Amino acid sequence: MKIADEVQQHEAMAAAYVLAGLRFEEAVIRQIIRRDVMRQSVTYQAIQSVTYQAILQEDLSEALLDFSSLDDLQAWLAEQEQR
């Protein structure tokens, strides 16, 4: 918390979280590092974005077999936005 720049604070917390994961169980880490701080980290958001993108691609590849028209695709995409 001595780091003045908030972005740098979040990046330092993200790095600490990753390094702590090499040594401690998740429950211990959660007691030490607040999860809301992690969610604000640029690193955390990048990981979440990539993870979400991979899940979406996998779901879409499975759903494509059921589509018979462009309307089916558009309906599926609208459904995904609501998730």
PDB file of C-alpha atoms in Angstrom:
ATOM      1  CA  MET A   1       0.000   0.000   0.000  1.00  0.00           C
ATOM      2  CA  LYS A   2       3.039   2.260   0.050  1.00  0.00           C
ATOM      3  CA  ILE A   3       3.033   2.375  -3.754  1.00  0.00           C
ATOM      4  CA  ALA A   4       1.400   5.661  -4.745  1.00  0.00           C
ATOM      5  CA  ASP A   5       0.320   4.711  -8.274  1.00  0.00           C
ATOM      6  CA  GLU A   6      -2.859   2.622  -8.108  1.00  0.00           C
ATOM      7  CA  VAL A   7      -2.085   0.749 -11.334  1.00  0.00           C
ATOM      8  CA  GLN A   8       1.324  -0.209  -9.984  1.00  0.00           C
ATOM      9  CA  GLN A   9      -0.326  -1.306  -6.720  1.00  0.00           C
ATOM     10  CA  HIS A  10      -2.596  -3.692  -8.592  1.00  0.00           C
ATOM     11  CA  GLU A  11       0.244  -5.034 -10.707  1.00  0.00           C
ATOM     12  CA  ALA A  12       2.355  -5.655  -7.593  1.00  0.00           C
ATOM     13  CA  MET A  13      -0.566  -7.492  -5.968  1.00  0.00           C
ATOM     14  CA  ALA A  14      -1.056  -9.597  -9.088  1.00  0.00           C
ATOM     15  CA  ALA A  15       2.613 -10.530  -9.073  1.00  0.00           C
ATOM     16  CA  ALA A  16       2.462 -11.362  -5.365  1.00  0.00           C
ATOM     17  CA  TYR A  17      -0.626 -13.511  -5.956  1.00  0.00           C
ATOM     18  CA  VAL A  18       1.078 -15.471  -8.737  1.00  0.00           C
ATOM     19  CA  LEU A  19       4.263 -15.980  -6.720  1.00  0.00           C
ATOM     20  CA  ALA A  20       2.318 -16.957  -3.596  1.00  0.00           C
ATOM     21  CA  GLY A  21       0.576 -19.617  -5.678  1.00  0.00           C
ATOM     22  CA  LEU A  22       3.917 -21.359  -6.108  1.00  0.00           C
ATOM     23  CA  ARG A  23       4.263 -21.824  -2.351  1.00  0.00           C
ATOM     24  CA  PHE A  24       0.865 -21.629  -0.607  1.00  0.00           C
ATOM     25  CA  GLU A  25      -2.607 -23.134  -0.900  1.00  0.00           C
ATOM     26  CA  GLU A  26      -5.348 -20.973  -2.376  1.00  0.00           C
ATOM     27  CA  ALA A  27      -7.174 -20.646   0.958  1.00  0.00           C
ATOM     28  CA  VAL A  28      -4.073 -19.132   2.575  1.00  0.00           C
ATOM     29  CA  ILE A  29      -3.564 -16.716  -0.297  1.00  0.00           C
ATOM     30  CA  ARG A  30      -7.187 -15.562  -0.128  1.00  0.00           C
ATOM     31  CA  GLN A  31      -6.734 -14.727   3.551  1.00  0.00           C
ATOM     32  CA  ILE A  32      -3.758 -12.534   2.742  1.00  0.00           C
ATOM     33  CA  ILE A  33      -4.699 -10.931  -0.586  1.00  0.00           C
ATOM     34  CA  ARG A  34      -8.117  -9.377  -1.154  1.00  0.00           C
ATOM     35  CA  ARG A  35      -9.819 -10.781  -4.255  1.00  0.00           C
ATOM     36  CA  ASP A  36     -11.295  -7.422  -5.305  1.00  0.00           C
ATOM     37  CA  VAL A  37      -7.781  -6.017  -5.646  1.00  0.00           C
ATOM     38  CA  MET A  38      -6.886  -8.883  -7.960  1.00  0.00           C
ATOM     39  CA  ARG A  39      -9.933  -8.298 -10.158  1.00  0.00           C
ATOM     40  CA  GLN A  40      -8.818  -4.722 -10.773  1.00  0.00           C
ATOM     41  CA  SER A  41      -5.392  -5.874 -11.942  1.00  0.00           C
ATOM     42  CA  VAL A  42      -4.607  -5.495 -15.637  1.00  0.00           C
ATOM     43  CA  THR A  43      -2.928  -8.907 -15.524  1.00  0.00           C
ATOM     44  CA  TYR A  44      -5.981 -10.577 -13.974  1.00  0.00           C
ATOM     45  CA  GLN A  45      -8.281  -8.960 -16.528  1.00  0.00           C
ATOM     46  CA  ALA A  46      -6.077 -10.131 -19.394  1.00  0.00           C
ATOM     47  CA  ILE A  47      -6.152 -13.692 -18.085  1.00  0.00           C
ATOM     48  CA  GLN A  48      -9.926 -13.552 -17.645  1.00  0.00           C
ATOM     49  CA  SER A  49     -10.338 -12.178 -21.190  1.00  0.00           C
ATOM     50  CA  VAL A  50      -8.257 -14.993 -22.693  1.00  0.00           C
ATOM     51  CA  THR A  51     -10.081 -17.606 -20.618  1.00  0.00           C
ATOM     52  CA  TYR A  52     -13.486 -16.256 -21.616  1.00  0.00           C
ATOM     53  CA  GLN A  53     -12.430 -16.128 -25.262  1.00  0.00           C
ATOM     54  CA  ALA A  54     -11.296 -19.774 -25.196  1.00  0.00           C
ATOM     55  CA  ILE A  55     -14.562 -20.896 -23.583  1.00  0.00           C
ATOM     56  CA  LEU A  56     -16.588 -18.922 -26.113  1.00  0.00           C
ATOM     57  CA  GLN A  57     -14.651 -20.420 -29.028  1.00  0.00           C
ATOM     58  CA  GLU A  58     -15.174 -23.930 -27.717  1.00  0.00           C
ATOM     59  CA  ASP A  59     -18.893 -23.343 -27.128  1.00  0.00           C
ATOM     60  CA  LEU A  60     -19.287 -21.800 -30.570  1.00  0.00           C
ATOM     61  CA  SER A  61     -17.515 -24.675 -32.301  1.00  0.00           C
ATOM     62  CA  GLU A  62     -19.960 -27.100 -30.677  1.00  0.00           C
ATOM     63  CA  ALA A  63     -23.005 -24.926 -31.385  1.00  0.00           C
ATOM     64  CA  LEU A  64     -22.097 -24.414 -35.065  1.00  0.00           C
ATOM     65  CA  LEU A  65     -23.186 -27.964 -35.801  1.00  0.00           C
ATOM     66  CA  ASP A  66     -26.739 -27.052 -34.772  1.00  0.00           C
ATOM     67  CA  PHE A  67     -27.032 -23.862 -36.843  1.00  0.00           C
ATOM     68  CA  SER A  68     -29.037 -23.985 -40.039  1.00  0.00           C
ATOM     69  CA  SER A  69     -29.157 -20.267 -40.781  1.00  0.00           C
ATOM     70  CA  LEU A  70     -27.581 -16.918 -39.956  1.00  0.00           C
ATOM     71  CA  ASP A  71     -30.524 -16.253 -37.633  1.00  0.00           C
ATOM     72  CA  ASP A  72     -29.475 -19.247 -35.520  1.00  0.00           C
ATOM     73  CA  LEU A  73     -25.988 -17.779 -35.133  1.00  0.00           C
ATOM     74  CA  GLN A  74     -27.337 -14.337 -34.245  1.00  0.00           C
ATOM     75  CA  ALA A  75     -29.695 -15.826 -31.658  1.00  0.00           C
ATOM     76  CA  TRP A  76     -26.826 -17.810 -30.120  1.00  0.00           C
ATOM     77  CA  LEU A  77     -24.616 -14.701 -29.938  1.00  0.00           C
ATOM     78  CA  ALA A  78     -27.423 -12.716 -28.289  1.00  0.00           C
ATOM     79  CA  GLU A  79     -27.826 -15.499 -25.736  1.00  0.00           C
ATOM     80  CA  GLN A  80     -24.096 -15.422 -24.965  1.00  0.00           C
ATOM     81  CA  GLU A  81     -24.177 -11.663 -24.323  1.00  0.00           C
ATOM     82  CA  GLN A  82     -26.765 -12.222 -21.590  1.00  0.00           C
ATOM     83  CA  ARG A  83     -24.562 -14.716 -19.728  1.00  0.00           C
TER      84      ARG A  83
END
